[in-house]
Amino acid sequence: FSAYAAAHPDLSAAPRRLAPARAITAMAAAILVGVTWPGASAIALGVVLAVLFLAWTALRLLAVATPPQRPPFPPSRDADETLPVTTIVVALYREAATVPQLVAALDALDWPPEKLQIIVALEADDAATRQAFAAERLKPHWELLTVPLTGPRTKPKALNAALPFARGEFLAVFDAEDRPEPDQLRRAAAAFARGPERLACVQARLAIDNTRDSLLTALFTAEYAGLFDVFLPVLAKLRLPLPLGGSSNHFRTAALRAVGGWDAFNLTEDADLGVRLARFGFATDVITSTTLEEAPARLGPWLRQRRRWFQGWIQTFVVHMRAPRSALRDLGASGFATLHLVVGGTVLAALVHPVFTTTLVVKLVRERGLVLDDPAALALAGLFGLTAVAGWAASLLLGLVGLMRRGLLRFAWVLALVPVHWILLSVAAWLALIKVFRDPYRWDKTEHGLAKTSRSGARTAARSAVQRGAVSAVGGSAGRLRHGLKKPDVVPATSQ
């Protein structure tokens, strides 16, 4: 399962014996300059970072100002016999609690079963999840695949184990807790049919369903709404590299194989694959179909998940910047800039934010404000202050517009916690940086099946009660339905 690493060593996060001499030379030169001219170096570095972050902010504000995408690809209603074979791959580990929901969700997909292959990749020592599937009445198109213990224990390795067995013209990836809209496969097929020949992947939109579980899940809801309903569609419209979400990716199987599948050593195989598809000349798009997901509600699991994401983004940026000139040639100037802003800039912003903000605040407190007769100091303070405020504002606006487009403005109050959210992201980013050197390939598992509430479940329960003629009862218990309803087995999602 390191075949990709062997075939493309320069584009894999697999271990390397020696660091490139150029990287060591550049680091030594940077340290020498910093020691020799500490004051000037700090100012120059601060200015460079501020300009980078302002460019990253400008890209997000451009997304906010862009009108929403109209659904260009309605679900295909072609006769079942004309539809292509489609493969779904789900990589699971310790997910026994989510198996009934997963089976119900994937069985609810509107696709002829004789044209569908569902491969569940299970770890060899995961007896509990295997027993949970044994208790289900699986249809013939379900297949259970055992992933060998060799190599890193990561999701991309499990996906690679399933790839040789995929019979479908298209291949979709879902996670354990996912509940895609029933017509999502048809929407993806329509997108491929009407898209260019080089369209290799379409990304469905992910939305958080257990919004009311905690402040973290509410923040997650706003963040995902801004990312999948506002930002990523604009990147796709501009034909820029698209860092994929880890789920609801729909691929042309031939294109996926052409780029080598997934990098088994990358902890955000989705972001890496999105950049790699662009480097190989393929296009990626976003479709107007929603998949509901469960977000971690407690700080510990949230931090572990974000630490893994930051660690994977660091891996992705380092891998694709091993040969900068090659990356520039493959991606073009705009794609190369997007790699720096979206992948590298996201990590760097989280790492630098506490240092940046603390330095500015301490300077203002010590000097009791700005020294108006020092133009240089005034300009620097203005630049750094603008960077911090613009970053917060962009995050707030992105979340606000995303919530509005998803019909969830009632949760906009959580955006007041954006500065706190940034602090938590910074903690996760620094933990990730440490882990890159100490334990680079350990996959921190996110537990699922723990959600206490469900927005879609509350709506479905209320609708059912109305249909039973219990309008008054629903009116009296609406708060309980919204706040405390357990997540149902499967509820069809609704695109916004």
Tab-separated table of C-alpha atoms in Angstrom:
chain	number	residue	atom	x	y	z
A	1	PHE	CA	0.000	0.000	0.000
A	2	SER	CA	3.015	2.246	-0.449
A	3	ALA	CA	2.847	1.749	-4.240
A	4	TYR	CA	1.914	5.403	-4.705
A	5	ALA	CA	4.856	6.497	-2.547
A	6	ALA	CA	7.168	4.283	-4.592
A	7	ALA	CA	5.814	5.549	-7.918
A	8	HIS	CA	5.677	9.228	-6.900
A	9	PRO	CA	8.206	9.692	-4.060
A	10	ASP	CA	8.357	13.461	-4.504
A	11	LEU	CA	4.559	13.747	-4.190
A	12	SER	CA	4.136	11.556	-1.120
A	13	ALA	CA	4.374	12.290	2.593
A	14	ALA	CA	6.129	8.938	3.101
A	15	PRO	CA	9.309	9.007	5.219
A	16	ARG	CA	12.416	10.305	3.476
A	17	ARG	CA	15.926	9.402	4.525
A	18	LEU	CA	17.645	12.748	4.062
A	19	ALA	CA	16.382	16.296	4.038
A	20	PRO	CA	17.158	18.122	0.767
A	21	ALA	CA	20.363	20.125	0.900
A	22	ARG	CA	18.581	23.204	-0.437
A	23	ALA	CA	16.113	23.181	2.471
A	24	ILE	CA	18.931	22.889	5.019
A	25	THR	CA	20.837	25.718	3.314
A	26	ALA	CA	17.760	27.961	3.270
A	27	MET	CA	17.079	27.334	6.974
A	28	ALA	CA	20.694	28.060	7.882
A	29	ALA	CA	20.633	31.284	5.866
A	30	ALA	CA	17.400	32.401	7.537
A	31	ILE	CA	18.818	31.751	11.001
A	32	LEU	CA	22.007	33.647	10.132
A	33	VAL	CA	20.077	36.672	8.882
A	34	GLY	CA	17.828	36.620	11.946
A	35	VAL	CA	20.782	36.525	14.350
A	36	THR	CA	22.722	39.227	12.481
A	37	TRP	CA	19.858	41.708	12.024
A	38	PRO	CA	17.185	40.691	14.542
A	39	GLY	CA	15.188	43.926	14.516
A	40	ALA	CA	15.101	44.382	10.756
A	41	SER	CA	14.433	40.678	10.227
A	42	ALA	CA	11.460	40.744	12.589
A	43	ILE	CA	9.973	43.766	10.824
A	44	ALA	CA	10.536	42.273	7.365
A	45	LEU	CA	9.022	38.954	8.417
A	46	GLY	CA	6.042	40.720	9.960
A	47	VAL	CA	5.401	42.714	6.791
A	48	VAL	CA	5.663	39.629	4.562
A	49	LEU	CA	3.271	37.675	6.785
A	50	ALA	CA	0.831	40.587	6.948
A	51	VAL	CA	0.731	40.864	3.160
A	52	LEU	CA	0.226	37.092	2.860
A	53	PHE	CA	-2.630	37.110	5.371
A	54	LEU	CA	-4.274	40.114	3.724
A	55	ALA	CA	-4.170	38.289	0.380
A	56	TRP	CA	-5.761	35.233	2.063
A	57	THR	CA	-8.407	37.530	3.566
A	58	ALA	CA	-9.052	39.142	0.184
A	59	LEU	CA	-9.684	35.725	-1.385
A	60	ARG	CA	-12.269	34.906	1.266
A	61	LEU	CA	-13.935	38.309	0.876
A	62	LEU	CA	-14.092	37.698	-2.870
A	63	ALA	CA	-15.972	34.492	-2.116
A	64	VAL	CA	-18.393	36.386	0.130
A	65	ALA	CA	-19.043	38.971	-2.604
A	66	THR	CA	-19.666	36.331	-5.311
A	67	PRO	CA	-23.345	35.506	-5.932
A	68	PRO	CA	-24.375	31.976	-4.942
A	69	GLN	CA	-24.084	29.210	-7.481
A	70	ARG	CA	-27.300	28.161	-9.164
A	71	PRO	CA	-27.872	24.413	-9.417
A	72	PRO	CA	-26.575	23.781	-12.966
A	73	PHE	CA	-26.893	19.998	-12.871
A	74	PRO	CA	-30.365	18.676	-12.009
A	75	PRO	CA	-30.554	15.030	-11.004
A	76	SER	CA	-30.446	12.736	-13.994
A	77	ARG	CA	-33.723	10.889	-14.567
A	78	ASP	CA	-32.292	8.637	-17.241
A	79	ALA	CA	-33.570	5.098	-17.387
A	80	ASP	CA	-31.866	2.861	-14.862
A	81	GLU	CA	-30.377	0.638	-17.537
A	82	THR	CA	-28.481	3.609	-19.042
A	83	LEU	CA	-26.823	4.630	-15.778
A	84	PRO	CA	-23.165	3.709	-15.240
A	85	VAL	CA	-21.965	1.387	-12.502
A	86	THR	CA	-20.959	3.388	-9.440
A	87	THR	CA	-18.782	2.263	-6.553
A	88	ILE	CA	-19.058	3.653	-3.024
A	89	VAL	CA	-16.133	3.151	-0.641
A	90	VAL	CA	-16.435	3.629	3.113
A	91	ALA	CA	-13.347	3.133	5.297
A	92	LEU	CA	-14.319	2.313	8.887
A	93	TYR	CA	-12.528	1.668	12.152
A	94	ARG	CA	-14.290	1.243	15.508
A	95	GLU	CA	-17.613	2.471	14.097
A	96	ALA	CA	-20.029	-0.224	15.314
A	97	ALA	CA	-22.422	2.398	16.710
A	98	THR	CA	-22.886	4.088	13.331
A	99	VAL	CA	-23.416	0.951	11.215
A	100	PRO	CA	-27.270	0.913	11.288
A	101	GLN	CA	-27.404	4.595	10.325
A	102	LEU	CA	-24.800	4.148	7.587
A	103	VAL	CA	-26.567	1.147	6.040
A	104	ALA	CA	-29.894	2.986	6.064
A	105	ALA	CA	-28.363	6.135	4.568
A	106	LEU	CA	-26.600	4.362	1.695
A	107	ASP	CA	-29.561	2.071	1.002
A	108	ALA	CA	-31.706	5.200	0.663
A	109	LEU	CA	-29.629	6.457	-2.292
A	110	ASP	CA	-31.616	6.749	-5.514
A	111	TRP	CA	-29.534	4.456	-7.722
A	112	PRO	CA	-30.393	1.039	-9.158
A	113	PRO	CA	-28.855	-1.609	-6.883
A	114	GLU	CA	-27.685	-3.675	-9.861
A	115	LYS	CA	-25.558	-0.639	-10.889
A	116	LEU	CA	-24.199	-0.043	-7.377
A	117	GLN	CA	-21.219	-1.519	-5.533
A	118	ILE	CA	-20.621	-0.573	-1.880
A	119	ILE	CA	-17.227	-1.562	-0.477
A	120	VAL	CA	-16.745	-1.289	3.279
A	121	ALA	CA	-13.036	-1.353	4.141
A	122	LEU	CA	-12.594	-2.736	7.676
A	123	GLU	CA	-9.409	-3.092	9.704
A	124	ALA	CA	-8.395	-6.689	10.389
A	125	ASP	CA	-8.680	-6.326	14.180
A	126	ASP	CA	-12.010	-4.443	14.224
A	127	ALA	CA	-14.268	-7.307	15.276
A	128	ALA	CA	-16.973	-5.068	16.782
A	129	THR	CA	-17.694	-3.199	13.533
A	130	ARG	CA	-17.649	-6.459	11.593
A	131	GLN	CA	-20.198	-7.952	14.021
A	132	ALA	CA	-22.389	-4.873	13.629
A	133	PHE	CA	-22.510	-5.456	9.869
A	134	ALA	CA	-23.235	-9.146	10.444
A	135	ALA	CA	-26.351	-8.084	12.364
A	136	GLU	CA	-27.597	-6.068	9.376
A	137	ARG	CA	-29.495	-7.533	6.445
A	138	LEU	CA	-27.124	-6.308	3.759
A	139	LYS	CA	-28.184	-6.300	0.138
A	140	PRO	CA	-26.101	-8.164	-2.459
A	141	HIS	CA	-24.231	-5.065	-3.632
A	142	TRP	CA	-22.592	-4.617	-0.195
A	143	GLU	CA	-19.049	-6.011	0.103
A	144	LEU	CA	-16.873	-6.193	3.231
A	145	LEU	CA	-13.146	-5.897	2.607
A	146	THR	CA	-10.442	-6.601	5.188
A	147	VAL	CA	-7.578	-4.093	5.143
A	148	PRO	CA	-4.197	-5.717	5.868
A	149	LEU	CA	-2.257	-4.496	8.894
A	150	THR	CA	0.837	-3.653	6.819
A	151	GLY	CA	1.757	-0.020	6.339
A	152	PRO	CA	0.382	3.017	8.169
A	153	ARG	CA	-3.054	2.646	9.748
A	154	THR	CA	-4.732	5.532	7.989
A	155	LYS	CA	-7.948	6.155	6.110
A	156	PRO	CA	-6.163	6.677	2.749
A	157	LYS	CA	-4.442	3.309	3.089
A	158	ALA	CA	-7.824	1.668	3.579
A	159	LEU	CA	-9.236	3.514	0.553
A	160	ASN	CA	-6.280	2.349	-1.542
A	161	ALA	CA	-6.968	-1.221	-0.443
A	162	ALA	CA	-10.463	-0.943	-1.916
A	163	LEU	CA	-9.521	0.858	-5.138
A	164	PRO	CA	-8.374	-2.254	-7.113
A	165	PHE	CA	-11.755	-3.909	-6.443
A	166	ALA	CA	-13.836	-0.939	-7.653
A	167	ARG	CA	-15.905	-1.879	-10.705
A	168	GLY	CA	-17.677	1.447	-11.137
A	169	GLU	CA	-17.047	4.113	-13.741
A	170	PHE	CA	-17.473	6.531	-10.857
A	171	LEU	CA	-16.329	6.144	-7.263
A	172	ALA	CA	-17.744	7.992	-4.260
A	173	VAL	CA	-16.238	8.206	-0.768
A	174	PHE	CA	-18.395	8.552	2.336
A	175	ASP	CA	-17.653	8.518	6.065
A	176	ALA	CA	-19.270	6.481	8.833
A	177	GLU	CA	-21.607	9.209	10.067
A	178	ASP	CA	-22.646	10.551	6.649
A	179	ARG	CA	-26.236	10.942	5.486
A	180	PRO	CA	-26.141	12.063	1.839
A	181	GLU	CA	-29.202	13.297	0.005
A	182	PRO	CA	-30.848	10.366	-1.789
A	183	ASP	CA	-30.322	11.927	-5.238
A	184	GLN	CA	-26.644	12.768	-4.710
A	185	LEU	CA	-25.321	10.059	-7.039
A	186	ARG	CA	-27.635	11.289	-9.805
A	187	ARG	CA	-26.496	14.882	-9.292
A	188	ALA	CA	-22.860	13.779	-9.500
A	189	ALA	CA	-23.548	11.756	-12.663
A	190	ALA	CA	-25.262	14.772	-14.252
A	191	ALA	CA	-22.280	16.961	-13.366
A	192	PHE	CA	-19.868	14.531	-15.005
A	193	ALA	CA	-22.088	14.143	-18.079
A	194	ARG	CA	-22.298	17.892	-18.671
A	195	GLY	CA	-18.833	18.823	-17.454
A	196	PRO	CA	-15.554	18.838	-19.392
A	197	GLU	CA	-13.740	15.621	-20.168
A	198	ARG	CA	-11.008	16.502	-17.660
A	199	LEU	CA	-13.517	16.846	-14.805
A	200	ALA	CA	-12.153	14.221	-12.410
A	201	CYS	CA	-14.015	14.949	-9.173
A	202	VAL	CA	-17.098	16.702	-7.849
A	203	GLN	CA	-17.423	17.582	-4.187
A	204	ALA	CA	-20.812	17.561	-2.466
A	205	ARG	CA	-21.452	20.063	0.306
A	206	LEU	CA	-21.010	18.960	3.897
A	207	ALA	CA	-23.233	20.351	6.661
A	208	ILE	CA	-23.249	19.775	10.415
A	209	ASP	CA	-26.467	18.284	11.770
A	210	ASN	CA	-25.873	18.199	15.558
A	211	THR	CA	-25.569	21.985	15.775
A	212	ARG	CA	-27.225	22.284	19.187
A	213	ASP	CA	-24.952	19.801	20.954
A	214	SER	CA	-22.462	22.471	22.122
A	215	LEU	CA	-20.805	25.776	21.265
A	216	LEU	CA	-18.174	23.831	19.321
A	217	THR	CA	-20.765	22.176	17.076
A	218	ALA	CA	-22.460	25.549	16.521
A	219	LEU	CA	-19.093	27.033	15.486
A	220	PHE	CA	-18.500	23.983	13.301
A	221	THR	CA	-21.869	24.573	11.606
A	222	ALA	CA	-20.986	28.165	10.731
A	223	GLU	CA	-17.498	27.175	9.602
A	224	TYR	CA	-18.740	24.406	7.293
A	225	ALA	CA	-21.484	26.641	5.892
A	226	GLY	CA	-18.893	29.263	4.990
A	227	LEU	CA	-16.487	26.696	3.535
A	228	PHE	CA	-18.795	24.452	1.504
A	229	ASP	CA	-21.590	26.872	0.589
A	230	VAL	CA	-19.518	30.005	-0.046
A	231	PHE	CA	-15.763	29.496	-0.388
A	232	LEU	CA	-15.218	26.207	-2.234
A	233	PRO	CA	-17.818	26.938	-4.962
A	234	VAL	CA	-15.912	30.130	-5.810
A	235	LEU	CA	-12.589	28.274	-5.992
A	236	ALA	CA	-14.233	25.785	-8.351
A	237	LYS	CA	-15.750	28.581	-10.440
A	238	LEU	CA	-12.316	30.182	-10.811
A	239	ARG	CA	-10.838	26.778	-11.760
A	240	LEU	CA	-8.418	26.899	-8.848
A	241	PRO	CA	-7.098	23.839	-6.953
A	242	LEU	CA	-9.786	22.585	-4.600
A	243	PRO	CA	-8.737	21.115	-1.230
A	244	LEU	CA	-11.378	18.419	-1.027
A	245	GLY	CA	-13.422	17.601	2.048
A	246	GLY	CA	-12.781	14.116	3.370
A	247	SER	CA	-16.205	12.842	2.383
A	248	SER	CA	-18.799	12.970	-0.398
A	249	ASN	CA	-16.104	13.124	-3.075
A	250	HIS	CA	-17.258	11.646	-6.392
A	251	PHE	CA	-14.453	10.647	-8.778
A	252	ARG	CA	-14.044	9.339	-12.271
A	253	THR	CA	-12.421	6.064	-11.302
A	254	ALA	CA	-10.046	6.149	-14.267
A	255	ALA	CA	-8.795	9.628	-13.311
A	256	LEU	CA	-8.372	8.569	-9.690
A	257	ARG	CA	-6.238	5.642	-10.775
A	258	ALA	CA	-4.310	7.839	-13.197
A	259	VAL	CA	-3.052	10.041	-10.356
A	260	GLY	CA	-2.166	7.045	-8.170
A	261	GLY	CA	-5.101	7.023	-5.750
A	262	TRP	CA	-4.561	8.357	-2.254
A	263	ASP	CA	-1.300	8.991	-0.407
A	264	ALA	CA	-1.415	6.478	2.454
A	265	PHE	CA	0.982	8.603	4.526
A	266	ASN	CA	-0.938	11.891	4.336
A	267	LEU	CA	-3.312	12.669	7.224
A	268	THR	CA	-5.463	14.931	5.029
A	269	GLU	CA	-5.488	12.767	1.946
A	270	ASP	CA	-8.429	14.790	0.619
A	271	ALA	CA	-6.610	18.132	0.512
A	272	ASP	CA	-3.532	16.486	-0.986
A	273	LEU	CA	-5.565	14.711	-3.659
A	274	GLY	CA	-7.352	17.926	-4.609
A	275	VAL	CA	-4.023	19.671	-5.226
A	276	ARG	CA	-2.587	16.625	-7.022
A	277	LEU	CA	-5.558	16.400	-9.391
A	278	ALA	CA	-4.883	20.002	-10.377
A	279	ARG	CA	-1.185	19.250	-10.898
A	280	PHE	CA	-2.090	16.386	-13.244
A	281	GLY	CA	-4.326	18.708	-15.288
A	282	PHE	CA	-7.713	17.559	-13.958
A	283	ALA	CA	-10.612	19.792	-12.929
A	284	THR	CA	-12.737	19.643	-9.773
A	285	ASP	CA	-16.185	21.104	-9.164
A	286	VAL	CA	-18.769	21.481	-6.385
A	287	ILE	CA	-22.323	20.193	-6.704
A	288	THR	CA	-25.419	21.488	-4.938
A	289	SER	CA	-26.094	18.378	-2.909
A	290	THR	CA	-25.770	18.099	0.850
A	291	THR	CA	-24.353	15.406	3.108
A	292	LEU	CA	-25.169	15.737	6.798
A	293	GLU	CA	-22.335	15.013	9.231
A	294	GLU	CA	-21.729	14.834	12.958
A	295	ALA	CA	-19.223	17.221	14.554
A	296	PRO	CA	-17.294	16.613	17.806
A	297	ALA	CA	-19.115	18.291	20.675
A	298	ARG	CA	-16.332	18.150	23.296
A	299	LEU	CA	-13.026	20.009	23.319
A	300	GLY	CA	-10.759	16.946	23.568
A	301	PRO	CA	-12.053	15.167	20.429
A	302	TRP	CA	-12.320	18.501	18.621
A	303	LEU	CA	-8.655	19.317	19.333
A	304	ARG	CA	-7.491	15.875	18.222
A	305	GLN	CA	-9.416	16.143	14.969
A	306	ARG	CA	-8.130	19.661	14.227
A	307	ARG	CA	-4.597	18.647	15.159
A	308	ARG	CA	-4.777	15.860	12.576
A	309	TRP	CA	-6.155	18.237	9.958
A	310	PHE	CA	-3.429	20.819	10.560
A	311	GLN	CA	-0.810	18.092	10.530
A	312	GLY	CA	-2.089	16.852	7.180
A	313	TRP	CA	-2.140	20.355	5.707
A	314	ILE	CA	1.465	20.820	6.800
A	315	GLN	CA	2.322	17.534	5.090
A	316	THR	CA	0.448	18.571	1.957
A	317	PHE	CA	2.132	21.960	1.696
A	318	VAL	CA	5.610	20.545	2.314
A	319	VAL	CA	5.091	17.745	-0.232
A	320	HIS	CA	3.926	20.046	-3.010
A	321	MET	CA	6.635	22.629	-2.277
A	322	ARG	CA	9.543	20.183	-2.469
A	323	ALA	CA	10.050	21.316	-6.050
A	324	PRO	CA	8.553	24.832	-6.239
A	325	ARG	CA	9.314	25.368	-9.909
A	326	SER	CA	7.637	22.096	-10.808
A	327	ALA	CA	4.583	23.005	-8.726
A	328	LEU	CA	4.418	26.438	-10.373
A	329	ARG	CA	4.625	24.852	-13.818
A	330	ASP	CA	1.898	22.295	-13.007
A	331	LEU	CA	-0.515	24.615	-11.203
A	332	GLY	CA	0.099	27.901	-12.992
A	333	ALA	CA	0.533	31.194	-11.159
A	334	SER	CA	-3.026	31.353	-9.801
A	335	GLY	CA	-3.019	27.727	-8.656
A	336	PHE	CA	0.405	28.136	-7.093
A	337	ALA	CA	-0.836	31.183	-5.183
A	338	THR	CA	-3.931	29.251	-4.075
A	339	LEU	CA	-1.733	26.466	-2.680
A	340	HIS	CA	0.121	29.046	-0.579
A	341	LEU	CA	-2.951	30.942	0.572
A	342	VAL	CA	-5.464	28.155	1.178
A	343	VAL	CA	-3.214	25.321	2.382
A	344	GLY	CA	-0.054	26.987	3.660
A	345	GLY	CA	-1.782	30.214	4.668
A	346	THR	CA	-4.412	28.453	6.782
A	347	VAL	CA	-1.741	26.700	8.847
A	348	LEU	CA	0.549	29.709	9.052
A	349	ALA	CA	-2.274	32.011	10.114
A	350	ALA	CA	-3.205	29.677	12.971
A	351	LEU	CA	0.425	29.377	14.095
A	352	VAL	CA	1.215	33.088	13.919
A	353	HIS	CA	-2.083	34.516	15.167
A	354	PRO	CA	-1.363	34.376	18.936
A	355	VAL	CA	2.181	35.703	18.481
A	356	PHE	CA	1.001	38.402	16.097
A	357	THR	CA	-1.876	39.591	18.272
A	358	THR	CA	0.013	39.393	21.570
A	359	THR	CA	2.951	41.380	20.190
A	360	LEU	CA	0.644	44.102	18.915
A	361	VAL	CA	-1.295	44.352	22.181
A	362	VAL	CA	1.862	44.388	24.347
A	363	LYS	CA	3.386	47.101	22.190
A	364	LEU	CA	0.295	49.271	22.469
A	365	VAL	CA	0.093	48.779	26.254
A	366	ARG	CA	3.770	49.480	26.867
A	367	GLU	CA	3.798	52.612	24.730
A	368	ARG	CA	0.321	53.661	25.916
A	369	GLY	CA	-0.931	53.934	22.380
A	370	LEU	CA	0.748	54.798	19.104
A	371	VAL	CA	3.633	57.241	18.803
A	372	LEU	CA	2.187	59.647	16.283
A	373	ASP	CA	5.531	61.297	15.456
A	374	ASP	CA	7.040	57.984	14.315
A	375	PRO	CA	5.585	57.319	10.840
A	376	ALA	CA	7.311	53.931	10.459
A	377	ALA	CA	5.997	52.579	13.747
A	378	LEU	CA	2.553	53.999	12.992
A	379	ALA	CA	2.486	52.348	9.561
A	380	LEU	CA	3.570	48.970	10.952
A	381	ALA	CA	1.023	49.091	13.750
A	382	GLY	CA	-1.669	50.028	11.242
A	383	LEU	CA	-0.682	47.167	8.925
A	384	PHE	CA	-0.640	44.588	11.715
A	385	GLY	CA	-3.887	45.875	13.224
A	386	LEU	CA	-5.599	45.854	9.829
A	387	THR	CA	-4.434	42.267	9.276
A	388	ALA	CA	-5.904	41.055	12.556
A	389	VAL	CA	-9.216	42.910	12.212
A	390	ALA	CA	-9.622	41.986	8.531
A	391	GLY	CA	-8.990	38.320	9.323
A	392	TRP	CA	-11.652	38.286	12.031
A	393	ALA	CA	-14.074	40.178	9.789
A	394	ALA	CA	-13.552	37.785	6.867
A	395	SER	CA	-14.181	34.760	9.074
A	396	LEU	CA	-17.305	36.352	10.497
A	397	LEU	CA	-18.685	37.363	7.089
A	398	LEU	CA	-17.908	33.980	5.549
A	399	GLY	CA	-19.774	32.218	8.350
A	400	LEU	CA	-22.639	34.707	8.264
A	401	VAL	CA	-23.195	34.382	4.512
A	402	GLY	CA	-22.867	30.608	4.733
A	403	LEU	CA	-25.484	30.392	7.490
A	404	MET	CA	-27.773	32.683	5.526
A	405	ARG	CA	-27.519	30.564	2.360
A	406	ARG	CA	-28.193	27.410	4.375
A	407	GLY	CA	-31.182	28.976	6.120
A	408	LEU	CA	-29.531	28.865	9.549
A	409	LEU	CA	-29.264	32.538	10.488
A	410	ARG	CA	-30.760	31.707	13.885
A	411	PHE	CA	-27.312	30.355	14.795
A	412	ALA	CA	-25.460	33.525	13.723
A	413	TRP	CA	-24.964	34.496	17.374
A	414	VAL	CA	-22.156	31.957	17.615
A	415	LEU	CA	-20.019	34.112	15.296
A	416	ALA	CA	-19.360	36.406	18.254
A	417	LEU	CA	-17.004	33.637	19.402
A	418	VAL	CA	-14.797	33.839	16.288
A	419	PRO	CA	-11.820	35.280	18.261
A	420	VAL	CA	-12.093	32.396	20.752
A	421	HIS	CA	-12.354	29.952	17.858
A	422	TRP	CA	-9.117	31.348	16.413
A	423	ILE	CA	-7.341	30.792	19.732
A	424	LEU	CA	-8.471	27.152	19.773
A	425	LEU	CA	-7.315	26.747	16.176
A	426	SER	CA	-3.923	28.146	17.141
A	427	VAL	CA	-3.607	25.617	19.959
A	428	ALA	CA	-4.443	22.795	17.539
A	429	ALA	CA	-1.971	24.097	14.950
A	430	TRP	CA	0.927	24.248	17.436
A	431	LEU	CA	0.107	20.750	18.679
A	432	ALA	CA	0.102	19.596	15.060
A	433	LEU	CA	3.488	21.168	14.371
A	434	ILE	CA	4.967	19.323	17.337
A	435	LYS	CA	3.349	16.068	16.246
A	436	VAL	CA	4.736	16.392	12.708
A	437	PHE	CA	8.183	15.746	14.183
A	438	ARG	CA	7.267	13.393	17.013
A	439	ASP	CA	4.584	11.138	15.494
A	440	PRO	CA	3.964	12.060	11.842
A	441	TYR	CA	1.702	9.199	10.718
A	442	ARG	CA	-0.541	8.401	13.666
A	443	TRP	CA	-4.222	8.792	12.717
A	444	ASP	CA	-6.167	10.254	15.647
A	445	LYS	CA	-9.560	8.581	15.464
A	446	THR	CA	-12.678	10.754	15.749
A	447	GLU	CA	-15.503	8.898	17.499
A	448	HIS	CA	-18.941	9.085	15.890
A	449	GLY	CA	-22.453	8.157	16.907
A	450	LEU	CA	-22.328	10.479	19.947
A	451	ALA	CA	-24.667	13.237	18.733
A	452	LYS	CA	-27.445	14.214	21.129
A	453	THR	CA	-29.435	16.483	18.818
A	454	SER	CA	-30.336	16.658	15.150
A	455	ARG	CA	-31.733	19.668	13.310
A	456	SER	CA	-33.043	17.534	10.460
A	457	GLY	CA	-34.390	14.983	12.923
A	458	ALA	CA	-36.308	17.653	14.806
A	459	ARG	CA	-37.843	18.925	11.564
A	460	THR	CA	-38.803	15.403	10.522
A	461	ALA	CA	-40.342	14.606	13.905
A	462	ALA	CA	-42.317	17.853	13.898
A	463	ARG	CA	-43.557	17.201	10.365
A	464	SER	CA	-44.650	13.680	11.296
A	465	ALA	CA	-46.511	14.966	14.343
A	466	VAL	CA	-48.356	17.513	12.210
A	467	GLN	CA	-49.322	14.804	9.766
A	468	ARG	CA	-50.781	12.820	12.682
A	469	GLY	CA	-52.924	15.799	13.554
A	470	ALA	CA	-50.960	16.696	16.659
A	471	VAL	CA	-50.384	20.318	15.770
A	472	SER	CA	-51.025	21.594	19.268
A	473	ALA	CA	-48.696	19.021	20.821
A	474	VAL	CA	-45.922	20.035	18.466
A	475	GLY	CA	-46.426	23.673	19.335
A	476	GLY	CA	-46.099	22.887	23.007
A	477	SER	CA	-43.016	20.755	22.658
A	478	ALA	CA	-41.169	22.413	19.810
A	479	GLY	CA	-38.334	23.438	22.085
A	480	ARG	CA	-37.862	19.865	23.264
A	481	LEU	CA	-37.861	18.596	19.699
A	482	ARG	CA	-35.252	21.086	18.598
A	483	HIS	CA	-32.980	20.781	21.590
A	484	GLY	CA	-33.111	17.194	22.705
A	485	LEU	CA	-34.159	14.860	19.928
A	486	LYS	CA	-31.847	11.910	19.418
A	487	LYS	CA	-30.326	11.529	15.979
A	488	PRO	CA	-32.553	9.243	13.871
A	489	ASP	CA	-31.279	6.293	11.881
A	490	VAL	CA	-31.479	8.208	8.604
A	491	VAL	CA	-33.191	11.416	7.564
A	492	PRO	CA	-32.978	12.683	3.976
A	493	ALA	CA	-31.010	15.933	3.876
A	494	THR	CA	-32.162	19.052	2.097
A	495	SER	CA	-29.959	21.130	-0.172
A	496	GLN	CA	-29.998	24.798	0.627
